[in-house]
């Protein structure tokens, strides 16, 4: 019998995720994972039959599972939404591991933009965090939906993360974009189990500090910091070059580097 214990991502500890991954075969036996995956595959095929569909791939753990299932269902078109403020190591991984047929779309935010919008740096409330999703992922998903005349865009959203997924994972927003989240009722442990049993590769972001809690994100959208200095410390530990480039635009980065060299 499969057991679950992980709480909503933002309220969990990274160590909880690592412990769950290490014990995943005891938490979710393969037959339980196989049964749920098979049911979800049927769900995808039923919902998308006769419709022009694609899926949104973020290179995050949920979208990696979604993409693997979609490919089995014959859905091979996909997109990823990025901006010019991504971690270089993350983008290098994306370029090497993105699904065949995945269109990389860029919303254009860069250091000059961030200089004009300093409130968007290391958001410490849900409204600003949501704003990042709105101006990057949500906008580009809508653009892709319209450009390709889709009937439906599949997402990796899950209720276990506190995400809105609509009734049975399906909803259409006010702009006429229909999104379907076939993993909407998957517990965290089943996502980890699918990755484990299918030997799927995760991007380096999950190896960085609090990777499972922070998830994929542009570096200035890094959450969980209590101060700007902490944000720079964490980004510097991942890639000093990001902070060095940012210092030409953002006084906080320049001040941090001055402290490092003192």
PDB file of C-alpha atoms in Angstrom:
ATOM      1  CA  UNK A   1       0.000   0.000   0.000  1.00  0.00           C
ATOM      2  CA  UNK A   2       1.522   3.339  -1.057  1.00  0.00           C
ATOM      3  CA  UNK A   3       1.967   5.970   1.640  1.00  0.00           C
ATOM      4  CA  UNK A   4       2.328   9.726   1.343  1.00  0.00           C
ATOM      5  CA  UNK A   5       3.812  12.252   3.763  1.00  0.00           C
ATOM      6  CA  UNK A   6       5.163  15.239   1.845  1.00  0.00           C
ATOM      7  CA  UNK A   7       3.236  18.470   2.363  1.00  0.00           C
ATOM      8  CA  UNK A   8       2.726  21.393  -0.011  1.00  0.00           C
ATOM      9  CA  UNK A   9       6.067  22.246  -1.614  1.00  0.00           C
ATOM     10  CA  UNK A  10       6.403  25.737  -0.144  1.00  0.00           C
ATOM     11  CA  UNK A  11       5.779  24.432   3.385  1.00  0.00           C
ATOM     12  CA  UNK A  12       8.118  21.449   3.180  1.00  0.00           C
ATOM     13  CA  UNK A  13      11.833  21.042   3.803  1.00  0.00           C
ATOM     14  CA  UNK A  14      14.241  20.040   1.058  1.00  0.00           C
ATOM     15  CA  UNK A  15      15.487  17.239   3.301  1.00  0.00           C
ATOM     16  CA  UNK A  16      11.965  15.765   3.324  1.00  0.00           C
ATOM     17  CA  UNK A  17      12.079  15.469  -0.458  1.00  0.00           C
ATOM     18  CA  UNK A  18      15.521  13.887  -0.449  1.00  0.00           C
ATOM     19  CA  UNK A  19      14.459  11.386   2.210  1.00  0.00           C
ATOM     20  CA  UNK A  20      11.314  10.527   0.237  1.00  0.00           C
ATOM     21  CA  UNK A  21      13.333  10.022  -2.940  1.00  0.00           C
ATOM     22  CA  UNK A  22      15.785   7.751  -1.114  1.00  0.00           C
ATOM     23  CA  UNK A  23      12.951   5.578   0.213  1.00  0.00           C
ATOM     24  CA  UNK A  24      10.619   5.888  -2.765  1.00  0.00           C
ATOM     25  CA  UNK A  25      10.392   2.150  -3.500  1.00  0.00           C
ATOM     26  CA  UNK A  26       9.023   1.565   0.001  1.00  0.00           C
ATOM     27  CA  UNK A  27       6.697   4.592  -0.143  1.00  0.00           C
ATOM     28  CA  UNK A  28       5.307   3.895  -3.628  1.00  0.00           C
ATOM     29  CA  UNK A  29       5.749   0.323  -4.860  1.00  0.00           C
ATOM     30  CA  UNK A  30       6.050  -0.030  -8.615  1.00  0.00           C
ATOM     31  CA  UNK A  31       2.611  -1.716  -9.078  1.00  0.00           C
ATOM     32  CA  UNK A  32       0.913   1.280  -7.421  1.00  0.00           C
ATOM     33  CA  UNK A  33       2.794   3.723  -9.657  1.00  0.00           C
ATOM     34  CA  UNK A  34       2.073   1.644 -12.763  1.00  0.00           C
ATOM     35  CA  UNK A  35      -1.659   1.596 -11.970  1.00  0.00           C
ATOM     36  CA  UNK A  36      -1.886   5.360 -11.468  1.00  0.00           C
ATOM     37  CA  UNK A  37       0.203   6.100 -14.541  1.00  0.00           C
ATOM     38  CA  UNK A  38      -1.976   3.826 -16.653  1.00  0.00           C
ATOM     39  CA  UNK A  39      -5.139   5.524 -15.420  1.00  0.00           C
ATOM     40  CA  UNK A  40      -3.647   8.941 -16.156  1.00  0.00           C
ATOM     41  CA  UNK A  41      -2.595   7.890 -19.635  1.00  0.00           C
ATOM     42  CA  UNK A  42      -6.192   6.854 -20.331  1.00  0.00           C
ATOM     43  CA  UNK A  43      -7.313  10.217 -18.927  1.00  0.00           C
ATOM     44  CA  UNK A  44      -5.012  12.071 -21.327  1.00  0.00           C
ATOM     45  CA  UNK A  45      -6.139  10.085 -24.358  1.00  0.00           C
ATOM     46  CA  UNK A  46      -9.811  10.563 -23.533  1.00  0.00           C
ATOM     47  CA  UNK A  47      -9.514  14.317 -22.940  1.00  0.00           C
ATOM     48  CA  UNK A  48      -7.405  15.012 -26.032  1.00  0.00           C
ATOM     49  CA  UNK A  49      -9.078  12.720 -28.568  1.00  0.00           C
ATOM     50  CA  UNK A  50      -9.926  14.659 -31.713  1.00  0.00           C
ATOM     51  CA  UNK A  51      -8.382  17.860 -30.346  1.00  0.00           C
ATOM     52  CA  UNK A  52      -5.274  19.755 -31.377  1.00  0.00           C
ATOM     53  CA  UNK A  53      -3.084  19.667 -28.302  1.00  0.00           C
ATOM     54  CA  UNK A  54       0.415  20.305 -26.981  1.00  0.00           C
ATOM     55  CA  UNK A  55       1.981  20.410 -23.546  1.00  0.00           C
ATOM     56  CA  UNK A  56       3.862  23.019 -21.541  1.00  0.00           C
ATOM     57  CA  UNK A  57       7.266  21.754 -20.449  1.00  0.00           C
ATOM     58  CA  UNK A  58       9.129  23.726 -17.782  1.00  0.00           C
ATOM     59  CA  UNK A  59      11.964  21.235 -17.192  1.00  0.00           C
ATOM     60  CA  UNK A  60      10.563  20.899 -13.673  1.00  0.00           C
ATOM     61  CA  UNK A  61       9.848  17.496 -12.171  1.00  0.00           C
ATOM     62  CA  UNK A  62       6.082  17.626 -12.821  1.00  0.00           C
ATOM     63  CA  UNK A  63       6.433  18.651 -16.453  1.00  0.00           C
ATOM     64  CA  UNK A  64       9.076  15.975 -17.021  1.00  0.00           C
ATOM     65  CA  UNK A  65       6.578  13.349 -15.869  1.00  0.00           C
ATOM     66  CA  UNK A  66       3.844  15.018 -17.921  1.00  0.00           C
ATOM     67  CA  UNK A  67       6.021  15.034 -21.028  1.00  0.00           C
ATOM     68  CA  UNK A  68       6.847  11.341 -20.674  1.00  0.00           C
ATOM     69  CA  UNK A  69       3.148  10.486 -20.445  1.00  0.00           C
ATOM     70  CA  UNK A  70       2.174  12.832 -23.282  1.00  0.00           C
ATOM     71  CA  UNK A  71       4.727  11.278 -25.612  1.00  0.00           C
ATOM     72  CA  UNK A  72       3.183   7.870 -24.880  1.00  0.00           C
ATOM     73  CA  UNK A  73      -0.217   9.330 -25.734  1.00  0.00           C
ATOM     74  CA  UNK A  74       1.074  10.619 -29.068  1.00  0.00           C
ATOM     75  CA  UNK A  75       1.281  14.290 -28.060  1.00  0.00           C
ATOM     76  CA  UNK A  76       4.687  15.410 -29.290  1.00  0.00           C
ATOM     77  CA  UNK A  77       4.407  19.200 -29.607  1.00  0.00           C
ATOM     78  CA  UNK A  78       5.477  21.213 -26.581  1.00  0.00           C
ATOM     79  CA  UNK A  79       6.810  24.568 -25.449  1.00  0.00           C
ATOM     80  CA  UNK A  80       8.925  26.012 -22.660  1.00  0.00           C
ATOM     81  CA  UNK A  81       8.613  29.580 -21.383  1.00  0.00           C
ATOM     82  CA  UNK A  82      11.824  31.330 -20.366  1.00  0.00           C
ATOM     83  CA  UNK A  83      13.252  34.840 -20.080  1.00  0.00           C
ATOM     84  CA  UNK A  84      16.771  36.282 -20.273  1.00  0.00           C
ATOM     85  CA  UNK A  85      17.278  35.875 -16.532  1.00  0.00           C
ATOM     86  CA  UNK A  86      17.615  32.111 -16.345  1.00  0.00           C
ATOM     87  CA  UNK A  87      20.495  30.267 -14.698  1.00  0.00           C
ATOM     88  CA  UNK A  88      23.023  29.452 -17.475  1.00  0.00           C
ATOM     89  CA  UNK A  89      23.490  25.896 -16.181  1.00  0.00           C
ATOM     90  CA  UNK A  90      19.731  25.374 -16.252  1.00  0.00           C
ATOM     91  CA  UNK A  91      19.429  26.638 -19.834  1.00  0.00           C
ATOM     92  CA  UNK A  92      22.344  24.458 -20.935  1.00  0.00           C
ATOM     93  CA  UNK A  93      20.507  21.460 -19.472  1.00  0.00           C
ATOM     94  CA  UNK A  94      17.287  22.502 -21.221  1.00  0.00           C
ATOM     95  CA  UNK A  95      19.017  22.738 -24.584  1.00  0.00           C
ATOM     96  CA  UNK A  96      20.475  19.253 -24.158  1.00  0.00           C
ATOM     97  CA  UNK A  97      17.380  17.575 -22.702  1.00  0.00           C
ATOM     98  CA  UNK A  98      14.282  19.323 -24.048  1.00  0.00           C
ATOM     99  CA  UNK A  99      11.781  17.075 -25.836  1.00  0.00           C
ATOM    100  CA  UNK A 100      12.001  16.820 -29.582  1.00  0.00           C
ATOM    101  CA  UNK A 101       9.517  19.334 -30.966  1.00  0.00           C
ATOM    102  CA  UNK A 102       9.763  21.620 -27.921  1.00  0.00           C
ATOM    103  CA  UNK A 103       9.619  25.305 -28.870  1.00  0.00           C
ATOM    104  CA  UNK A 104      11.638  27.616 -26.632  1.00  0.00           C
ATOM    105  CA  UNK A 105       9.757  30.888 -26.147  1.00  0.00           C
ATOM    106  CA  UNK A 106      11.349  33.922 -24.490  1.00  0.00           C
ATOM    107  CA  UNK A 107       9.391  36.705 -22.799  1.00  0.00           C
ATOM    108  CA  UNK A 108      12.403  39.042 -22.930  1.00  0.00           C
ATOM    109  CA  UNK A 109      12.951  40.170 -19.341  1.00  0.00           C
ATOM    110  CA  UNK A 110      16.651  41.001 -18.813  1.00  0.00           C
ATOM    111  CA  UNK A 111      18.896  42.929 -16.433  1.00  0.00           C
ATOM    112  CA  UNK A 112      17.869  46.273 -17.916  1.00  0.00           C
ATOM    113  CA  UNK A 113      14.229  45.328 -17.293  1.00  0.00           C
ATOM    114  CA  UNK A 114      15.023  44.201 -13.748  1.00  0.00           C
ATOM    115  CA  UNK A 115      16.783  47.500 -13.100  1.00  0.00           C
ATOM    116  CA  UNK A 116      13.498  49.245 -13.885  1.00  0.00           C
ATOM    117  CA  UNK A 117      11.475  46.785 -11.786  1.00  0.00           C
ATOM    118  CA  UNK A 118      13.558  46.252  -8.619  1.00  0.00           C
ATOM    119  CA  UNK A 119      10.487  45.128  -6.675  1.00  0.00           C
ATOM    120  CA  UNK A 120      10.537  41.911  -8.713  1.00  0.00           C
ATOM    121  CA  UNK A 121      13.914  40.883  -7.281  1.00  0.00           C
ATOM    122  CA  UNK A 122      13.753  37.915  -4.869  1.00  0.00           C
ATOM    123  CA  UNK A 123       9.985  38.161  -4.209  1.00  0.00           C
ATOM    124  CA  UNK A 124       9.006  37.719  -0.588  1.00  0.00           C
ATOM    125  CA  UNK A 125       5.234  37.548  -1.036  1.00  0.00           C
ATOM    126  CA  UNK A 126       2.925  35.399  -3.119  1.00  0.00           C
ATOM    127  CA  UNK A 127       1.667  38.330  -5.202  1.00  0.00           C
ATOM    128  CA  UNK A 128       5.103  39.079  -6.643  1.00  0.00           C
ATOM    129  CA  UNK A 129       5.859  35.399  -7.094  1.00  0.00           C
ATOM    130  CA  UNK A 130       2.602  35.053  -9.006  1.00  0.00           C
ATOM    131  CA  UNK A 131       3.541  38.080 -11.089  1.00  0.00           C
ATOM    132  CA  UNK A 132       6.615  36.256 -12.364  1.00  0.00           C
ATOM    133  CA  UNK A 133       4.451  33.344 -13.499  1.00  0.00           C
ATOM    134  CA  UNK A 134       2.029  35.772 -15.138  1.00  0.00           C
ATOM    135  CA  UNK A 135       4.569  37.696 -17.217  1.00  0.00           C
ATOM    136  CA  UNK A 136       6.624  34.677 -18.275  1.00  0.00           C
ATOM    137  CA  UNK A 137       4.846  31.297 -18.212  1.00  0.00           C
ATOM    138  CA  UNK A 138       1.210  32.335 -18.461  1.00  0.00           C
ATOM    139  CA  UNK A 139       1.766  34.939 -21.180  1.00  0.00           C
ATOM    140  CA  UNK A 140       3.895  32.679 -23.359  1.00  0.00           C
ATOM    141  CA  UNK A 141       1.558  29.721 -22.869  1.00  0.00           C
ATOM    142  CA  UNK A 142      -1.303  31.887 -24.136  1.00  0.00           C
ATOM    143  CA  UNK A 143       0.813  33.110 -27.069  1.00  0.00           C
ATOM    144  CA  UNK A 144       1.735  29.544 -27.993  1.00  0.00           C
ATOM    145  CA  UNK A 145      -1.875  28.395 -27.675  1.00  0.00           C
ATOM    146  CA  UNK A 146      -3.045  31.043 -30.146  1.00  0.00           C
ATOM    147  CA  UNK A 147      -0.119  30.842 -32.549  1.00  0.00           C
ATOM    148  CA  UNK A 148      -0.654  27.102 -32.986  1.00  0.00           C
ATOM    149  CA  UNK A 149      -4.462  27.222 -32.986  1.00  0.00           C
ATOM    150  CA  UNK A 150      -4.665  24.725 -30.162  1.00  0.00           C
ATOM    151  CA  UNK A 151      -7.790  23.327 -28.600  1.00  0.00           C
ATOM    152  CA  UNK A 152      -5.995  22.448 -25.385  1.00  0.00           C
ATOM    153  CA  UNK A 153      -2.651  22.943 -23.650  1.00  0.00           C
ATOM    154  CA  UNK A 154      -1.627  20.317 -21.103  1.00  0.00           C
ATOM    155  CA  UNK A 155       0.143  21.408 -17.911  1.00  0.00           C
ATOM    156  CA  UNK A 156       1.894  19.655 -15.028  1.00  0.00           C
ATOM    157  CA  UNK A 157      -0.052  21.551 -12.352  1.00  0.00           C
ATOM    158  CA  UNK A 158      -1.104  19.607  -9.263  1.00  0.00           C
ATOM    159  CA  UNK A 159      -3.401  20.380  -6.360  1.00  0.00           C
ATOM    160  CA  UNK A 160      -0.759  19.083  -3.944  1.00  0.00           C
ATOM    161  CA  UNK A 161       1.220  22.241  -4.720  1.00  0.00           C
ATOM    162  CA  UNK A 162      -1.785  24.456  -4.060  1.00  0.00           C
ATOM    163  CA  UNK A 163      -2.372  25.135  -7.755  1.00  0.00           C
ATOM    164  CA  UNK A 164      -5.755  25.813  -9.293  1.00  0.00           C
ATOM    165  CA  UNK A 165      -6.538  23.085 -11.821  1.00  0.00           C
ATOM    166  CA  UNK A 166     -10.279  23.438 -12.462  1.00  0.00           C
ATOM    167  CA  UNK A 167     -12.823  20.641 -12.353  1.00  0.00           C
ATOM    168  CA  UNK A 168     -11.123  17.313 -13.027  1.00  0.00           C
ATOM    169  CA  UNK A 169      -8.029  19.200 -14.112  1.00  0.00           C
ATOM    170  CA  UNK A 170      -9.714  21.140 -16.911  1.00  0.00           C
ATOM    171  CA  UNK A 171     -10.568  24.831 -17.223  1.00  0.00           C
ATOM    172  CA  UNK A 172     -10.828  27.614 -19.801  1.00  0.00           C
ATOM    173  CA  UNK A 173      -9.826  31.122 -18.762  1.00  0.00           C
ATOM    174  CA  UNK A 174     -11.417  34.414 -19.775  1.00  0.00           C
ATOM    175  CA  UNK A 175      -9.148  34.697 -22.807  1.00  0.00           C
ATOM    176  CA  UNK A 176     -10.368  31.389 -24.206  1.00  0.00           C
ATOM    177  CA  UNK A 177      -7.231  29.380 -23.393  1.00  0.00           C
ATOM    178  CA  UNK A 178      -8.103  25.838 -22.326  1.00  0.00           C
ATOM    179  CA  UNK A 179      -5.638  24.164 -19.972  1.00  0.00           C
ATOM    180  CA  UNK A 180      -5.737  20.542 -18.854  1.00  0.00           C
ATOM    181  CA  UNK A 181      -3.698  19.242 -15.920  1.00  0.00           C
ATOM    182  CA  UNK A 182      -3.891  15.431 -16.043  1.00  0.00           C
ATOM    183  CA  UNK A 183      -1.627  15.081 -12.994  1.00  0.00           C
ATOM    184  CA  UNK A 184      -3.916  17.288 -10.900  1.00  0.00           C
ATOM    185  CA  UNK A 185      -4.567  14.618  -8.244  1.00  0.00           C
ATOM    186  CA  UNK A 186      -1.076  13.106  -8.078  1.00  0.00           C
ATOM    187  CA  UNK A 187       0.618  13.247  -4.651  1.00  0.00           C
ATOM    188  CA  UNK A 188       4.240  14.396  -4.601  1.00  0.00           C
ATOM    189  CA  UNK A 189       5.479  10.887  -3.899  1.00  0.00           C
ATOM    190  CA  UNK A 190       4.025   9.541  -7.143  1.00  0.00           C
ATOM    191  CA  UNK A 191       5.891  12.187  -9.132  1.00  0.00           C
ATOM    192  CA  UNK A 192       9.136  11.133  -7.435  1.00  0.00           C
ATOM    193  CA  UNK A 193       8.279   7.474  -7.999  1.00  0.00           C
ATOM    194  CA  UNK A 194       7.624   8.000 -11.711  1.00  0.00           C
ATOM    195  CA  UNK A 195      10.971   9.768 -12.100  1.00  0.00           C
ATOM    196  CA  UNK A 196      12.724   6.990 -10.186  1.00  0.00           C
ATOM    197  CA  UNK A 197      11.204   3.979 -11.896  1.00  0.00           C
ATOM    198  CA  UNK A 198      11.529   5.473 -15.379  1.00  0.00           C
ATOM    199  CA  UNK A 199      15.042   6.773 -14.650  1.00  0.00           C
ATOM    200  CA  UNK A 200      14.207  10.287 -15.832  1.00  0.00           C
ATOM    201  CA  UNK A 201      16.862  12.993 -15.525  1.00  0.00           C
ATOM    202  CA  UNK A 202      16.238  16.167 -13.529  1.00  0.00           C
ATOM    203  CA  UNK A 203      17.888  19.543 -14.209  1.00  0.00           C
ATOM    204  CA  UNK A 204      20.690  20.776 -11.909  1.00  0.00           C
ATOM    205  CA  UNK A 205      18.337  23.134 -10.078  1.00  0.00           C
ATOM    206  CA  UNK A 206      17.238  20.200  -7.906  1.00  0.00           C
ATOM    207  CA  UNK A 207      20.823  19.698  -6.748  1.00  0.00           C
ATOM    208  CA  UNK A 208      21.151  23.310  -5.567  1.00  0.00           C
ATOM    209  CA  UNK A 209      20.151  24.664  -2.164  1.00  0.00           C
ATOM    210  CA  UNK A 210      16.476  23.903  -1.435  1.00  0.00           C
ATOM    211  CA  UNK A 211      16.035  22.775  -5.030  1.00  0.00           C
ATOM    212  CA  UNK A 212      12.855  20.771  -4.479  1.00  0.00           C
ATOM    213  CA  UNK A 213      11.294  23.598  -2.462  1.00  0.00           C
ATOM    214  CA  UNK A 214      12.225  26.416  -4.866  1.00  0.00           C
ATOM    215  CA  UNK A 215      11.559  24.528  -8.106  1.00  0.00           C
ATOM    216  CA  UNK A 216      12.413  25.905 -11.524  1.00  0.00           C
ATOM    217  CA  UNK A 217      12.537  29.703 -11.778  1.00  0.00           C
ATOM    218  CA  UNK A 218      14.479  32.628 -13.260  1.00  0.00           C
ATOM    219  CA  UNK A 219      17.204  33.532 -10.766  1.00  0.00           C
ATOM    220  CA  UNK A 220      15.654  36.888  -9.638  1.00  0.00           C
ATOM    221  CA  UNK A 221      12.380  35.043  -8.966  1.00  0.00           C
ATOM    222  CA  UNK A 222      14.101  32.881  -6.343  1.00  0.00           C
ATOM    223  CA  UNK A 223      11.748  32.617  -3.368  1.00  0.00           C
ATOM    224  CA  UNK A 224      12.316  31.799   0.277  1.00  0.00           C
ATOM    225  CA  UNK A 225      14.816  34.557   1.002  1.00  0.00           C
ATOM    226  CA  UNK A 226      14.354  36.880   3.965  1.00  0.00           C
ATOM    227  CA  UNK A 227      16.510  39.671   2.535  1.00  0.00           C
ATOM    228  CA  UNK A 228      18.064  40.811  -0.720  1.00  0.00           C
ATOM    229  CA  UNK A 229      21.494  39.946   0.668  1.00  0.00           C
ATOM    230  CA  UNK A 230      20.411  36.355   1.256  1.00  0.00           C
ATOM    231  CA  UNK A 231      19.138  36.209  -2.326  1.00  0.00           C
ATOM    232  CA  UNK A 232      22.513  37.335  -3.662  1.00  0.00           C
ATOM    233  CA  UNK A 233      24.307  34.881  -1.385  1.00  0.00           C
ATOM    234  CA  UNK A 234      22.271  31.954  -2.708  1.00  0.00           C
ATOM    235  CA  UNK A 235      22.591  32.957  -6.357  1.00  0.00           C
ATOM    236  CA  UNK A 236      26.338  33.584  -5.929  1.00  0.00           C
ATOM    237  CA  UNK A 237      26.760  30.080  -4.492  1.00  0.00           C
ATOM    238  CA  UNK A 238      25.101  28.689  -7.624  1.00  0.00           C
ATOM    239  CA  UNK A 239      26.806  30.910 -10.209  1.00  0.00           C
ATOM    240  CA  UNK A 240      29.040  33.865  -9.255  1.00  0.00           C
ATOM    241  CA  UNK A 241      28.929  35.096 -12.849  1.00  0.00           C
ATOM    242  CA  UNK A 242      25.231  35.973 -12.508  1.00  0.00           C
ATOM    243  CA  UNK A 243      25.945  38.344  -9.620  1.00  0.00           C
ATOM    244  CA  UNK A 244      28.973  39.817 -11.374  1.00  0.00           C
ATOM    245  CA  UNK A 245      26.870  40.698 -14.432  1.00  0.00           C
ATOM    246  CA  UNK A 246      24.024  41.996 -12.272  1.00  0.00           C
ATOM    247  CA  UNK A 247      26.385  44.355 -10.434  1.00  0.00           C
ATOM    248  CA  UNK A 248      26.453  46.632 -13.494  1.00  0.00           C
ATOM    249  CA  UNK A 249      22.694  47.167 -13.121  1.00  0.00           C
ATOM    250  CA  UNK A 250      21.715  46.547  -9.505  1.00  0.00           C
ATOM    251  CA  UNK A 251      23.357  48.290  -6.542  1.00  0.00           C
ATOM    252  CA  UNK A 252      22.540  45.388  -4.212  1.00  0.00           C
ATOM    253  CA  UNK A 253      24.629  43.028  -6.342  1.00  0.00           C
ATOM    254  CA  UNK A 254      27.513  45.495  -6.433  1.00  0.00           C
ATOM    255  CA  UNK A 255      27.352  45.936  -2.659  1.00  0.00           C
ATOM    256  CA  UNK A 256      27.308  42.161  -2.143  1.00  0.00           C
ATOM    257  CA  UNK A 257      30.390  41.670  -4.324  1.00  0.00           C
ATOM    258  CA  UNK A 258      32.178  44.447  -2.459  1.00  0.00           C
ATOM    259  CA  UNK A 259      31.500  42.583   0.767  1.00  0.00           C
ATOM    260  CA  UNK A 260      32.771  39.316  -0.726  1.00  0.00           C
ATOM    261  CA  UNK A 261      36.047  40.897  -1.802  1.00  0.00           C
ATOM    262  CA  UNK A 262      36.574  42.829   1.443  1.00  0.00           C
TER     263      UNK A 262
END
